[in-house]
N, CA and C atoms as an extended XYZ file, in Angstrom:
159
Properties=species:S:1:pos:R:3:atomname:S:1:resname:S:1:resid:I:1 pbc="F F F"
N         0.835       -1.172        0.000 N   UNK     1
C         0.000        0.000        0.000 CA  UNK     1
C         0.886        1.245        0.000 C   UNK     1
N         0.377        2.302       -0.568 N   UNK     2
C         1.155        3.525       -0.760 CA  UNK     2
C         1.189        4.386        0.496 C   UNK     2
N         2.164        5.276        0.546 N   UNK     3
C         2.244        6.233        1.647 CA  UNK     3
C         1.305        7.401        1.371 C   UNK     3
N         0.937        8.148        2.411 N   UNK     4
C         0.113        9.352        2.320 CA  UNK     4
C        -1.297        9.104        1.808 C   UNK     4
N        -1.795        7.885        1.896 N   UNK     5
C        -3.163        7.580        1.523 CA  UNK     5
C        -3.848        6.871        2.688 C   UNK     5
N        -5.145        6.955        2.768 N   UNK     6
C        -5.897        6.188        3.754 CA  UNK     6
C        -6.040        4.777        3.216 C   UNK     6
N        -5.675        3.787        4.008 N   UNK     7
C        -5.739        2.412        3.532 CA  UNK     7
C        -6.172        1.490        4.663 C   UNK     7
N        -6.631        0.308        4.270 N   UNK     8
C        -7.045       -0.686        5.253 CA  UNK     8
C        -7.113       -2.043        4.597 C   UNK     8
N        -7.123       -3.075        5.417 N   UNK     9
C        -7.195       -4.414        4.860 CA  UNK     9
C        -7.649       -5.417        5.895 C   UNK     9
N        -8.094       -6.580        5.397 N   UNK    10
C        -8.527       -7.659        6.276 CA  UNK    10
C        -8.173       -8.995        5.617 C   UNK    10
N        -7.738       -9.957        6.412 N   UNK    11
C        -7.504      -11.332        5.968 CA  UNK    11
C        -8.291      -12.256        6.880 C   UNK    11
N        -9.084      -13.158        6.301 N   UNK    12
C        -9.885      -14.104        7.081 CA  UNK    12
C        -9.677      -15.495        6.509 C   UNK    12
N        -9.361      -16.445        7.377 N   UNK    13
C        -9.277      -17.848        6.985 CA  UNK    13
C       -10.059      -18.643        8.017 C   UNK    13
N       -11.029      -19.434        7.580 N   UNK    14
C       -11.830      -20.219        8.515 CA  UNK    14
C       -13.162      -20.594        7.906 C   UNK    14
N       -14.156      -20.834        8.756 N   UNK    15
C       -15.493      -21.158        8.271 CA  UNK    15
C       -16.515      -20.449        9.139 C   UNK    15
N       -17.668      -20.186        8.545 N   UNK    16
C       -18.727      -19.484        9.256 CA  UNK    16
C       -19.347      -18.438        8.370 C   UNK    16
N       -19.756      -17.296        8.948 N   UNK    17
C       -20.385      -16.202        8.224 CA  UNK    17
C       -19.699      -14.904        8.644 C   UNK    17
N       -19.278      -14.112        7.661 N   UNK    18
C       -18.584      -12.848        7.930 CA  UNK    18
C       -19.230      -11.752        7.108 C   UNK    18
N       -19.489      -10.606        7.723 N   UNK    19
C       -20.000       -9.426        7.036 CA  UNK    19
C       -18.925       -8.354        7.098 C   UNK    19
N       -18.481       -7.891        5.941 N   UNK    20
C       -17.459       -6.850        5.841 CA  UNK    20
C       -18.120       -5.584        5.325 C   UNK    20
N       -17.921       -4.459        6.005 N   UNK    21
C       -18.505       -3.213        5.522 CA  UNK    21
C       -17.531       -2.076        5.728 C   UNK    21
N       -17.655       -1.066        4.867 N   UNK    22
C       -16.847        0.138        5.012 CA  UNK    22
C       -17.639        1.331        4.512 C   UNK    22
N       -17.406        2.469        5.127 N   UNK    23
C       -18.122        3.684        4.781 CA  UNK    23
C       -17.128        4.835        4.787 C   UNK    23
N       -17.169        5.642        3.739 N   UNK    24
C       -16.289        6.792        3.600 CA  UNK    24
C       -17.149        8.002        3.291 C   UNK    24
N       -16.841        9.132        3.895 N   UNK    25
C       -17.634       10.323        3.618 CA  UNK    25
C       -16.837       11.598        3.788 C   UNK    25
N       -17.129       12.567        2.932 N   UNK    26
C       -16.591       13.923        3.042 CA  UNK    26
C       -17.769       14.874        2.871 C   UNK    26
N       -17.497       16.146        2.822 N   UNK    27
C       -18.559       17.132        2.651 CA  UNK    27
C       -19.273       16.931        1.305 C   UNK    27
N       -18.525       16.601        0.247 N   UNK    28
C       -19.093       16.519       -1.098 CA  UNK    28
C       -19.298       15.098       -1.619 C   UNK    28
N       -18.897       14.079       -0.867 N   UNK    29
C       -18.903       12.731       -1.429 CA  UNK    29
C       -19.026       11.696       -0.322 C   UNK    29
N       -19.757       10.610       -0.581 N   UNK    30
C       -19.811        9.497        0.371 CA  UNK    30
C       -19.930        8.190       -0.401 C   UNK    30
N       -19.461        7.113        0.228 N   UNK    31
C       -19.503        5.791       -0.386 CA  UNK    31
C       -19.679        4.768        0.717 C   UNK    31
N       -20.512        3.765        0.456 N   UNK    32
C       -20.748        2.703        1.428 CA  UNK    32
C       -20.732        1.369        0.686 C   UNK    32
N       -19.990        0.393        1.208 N   UNK    33
C       -19.878       -0.922        0.581 CA  UNK    33
C       -20.089       -2.011        1.626 C   UNK    33
N       -20.630       -3.155        1.187 N   UNK    34
C       -20.815       -4.284        2.086 CA  UNK    34
C       -20.605       -5.576        1.311 C   UNK    34
N       -19.897       -6.520        1.928 N   UNK    35
C       -19.676       -7.842        1.357 CA  UNK    35
C       -20.018       -8.877        2.424 C   UNK    35
N       -20.548      -10.019        2.000 N   UNK    36
C       -20.856      -11.109        2.917 CA  UNK    36
C       -20.211      -12.378        2.369 C   UNK    36
N       -19.540      -13.126        3.236 N   UNK    37
C       -18.937      -14.410        2.865 CA  UNK    37
C       -19.441      -15.471        3.832 C   UNK    37
N       -19.746      -16.669        3.294 N   UNK    38
C       -20.260      -17.753        4.140 CA  UNK    38
C       -19.606      -19.064        3.756 C   UNK    38
N       -19.505      -19.985        4.734 N   UNK    39
C       -18.926      -21.303        4.477 CA  UNK    39
C       -17.425      -21.307        4.738 C   UNK    39
N       -16.733      -22.240        4.099 N   UNK    40
C       -15.272      -22.286        4.203 CA  UNK    40
C       -14.718      -21.136        3.376 C   UNK    40
N       -13.805      -20.367        3.939 N   UNK    41
C       -13.375      -19.162        3.231 CA  UNK    41
C       -11.915      -18.813        3.456 C   UNK    41
N       -11.417      -18.117        2.503 N   UNK    42
C       -10.137      -17.443        2.566 CA  UNK    42
C       -10.381      -16.101        1.891 C   UNK    42
N       -10.616      -15.057        2.690 N   UNK    43
C       -11.016      -13.750        2.186 CA  UNK    43
C        -9.907      -12.746        2.443 C   UNK    43
N        -9.552      -11.992        1.419 N   UNK    44
C        -8.620      -10.872        1.549 CA  UNK    44
C        -9.252       -9.672        0.879 C   UNK    44
N        -9.279       -8.553        1.578 N   UNK    45
C        -9.836       -7.326        1.019 CA  UNK    45
C        -8.943       -6.169        1.425 C   UNK    45
N        -8.529       -5.384        0.455 N   UNK    46
C        -7.663       -4.224        0.725 CA  UNK    46
C        -8.218       -3.034       -0.028 C   UNK    46
N        -8.110       -1.866        0.568 N   UNK    47
C        -8.577       -0.643       -0.069 CA  UNK    47
C        -7.603        0.482        0.165 C   UNK    47
N        -7.551        1.414       -0.780 N   UNK    48
C        -6.686        2.575       -0.707 CA  UNK    48
C        -7.488        3.779       -1.185 C   UNK    48
N        -7.472        4.860       -0.427 N   UNK    49
C        -8.267        6.044       -0.742 CA  UNK    49
C        -7.393        7.288       -0.709 C   UNK    49
N        -7.661        8.211       -1.582 N   UNK    50
C        -6.918        9.464       -1.607 CA  UNK    50
C        -6.140        9.592       -2.901 C   UNK    50
N        -5.110       10.416       -2.873 N   UNK    51
C        -4.303       10.625       -4.069 CA  UNK    51
C        -4.871       11.733       -4.929 C   UNK    51
N        -4.265       11.930       -6.056 N   UNK    52
C        -4.698       12.974       -6.973 CA  UNK    52
C        -5.810       12.459       -7.859 C   UNK    52
N        -6.748       13.333       -8.174 N   UNK    53
C        -7.840       12.919       -9.061 CA  UNK    53
C        -7.778       13.627      -10.383 C   UNK    53
């Protein structure tokens, strides 16, 4: 992951039910995401926010 950016990540290995959610908001913009995984799993999720547009 890059420097000077907002970033996050998760690694899950196992079985069961997992709900992953993230929400980002500023004065002019917002975003909300949700993922659900069930059963035997190996889940990796990484995100990076910011930078030049």
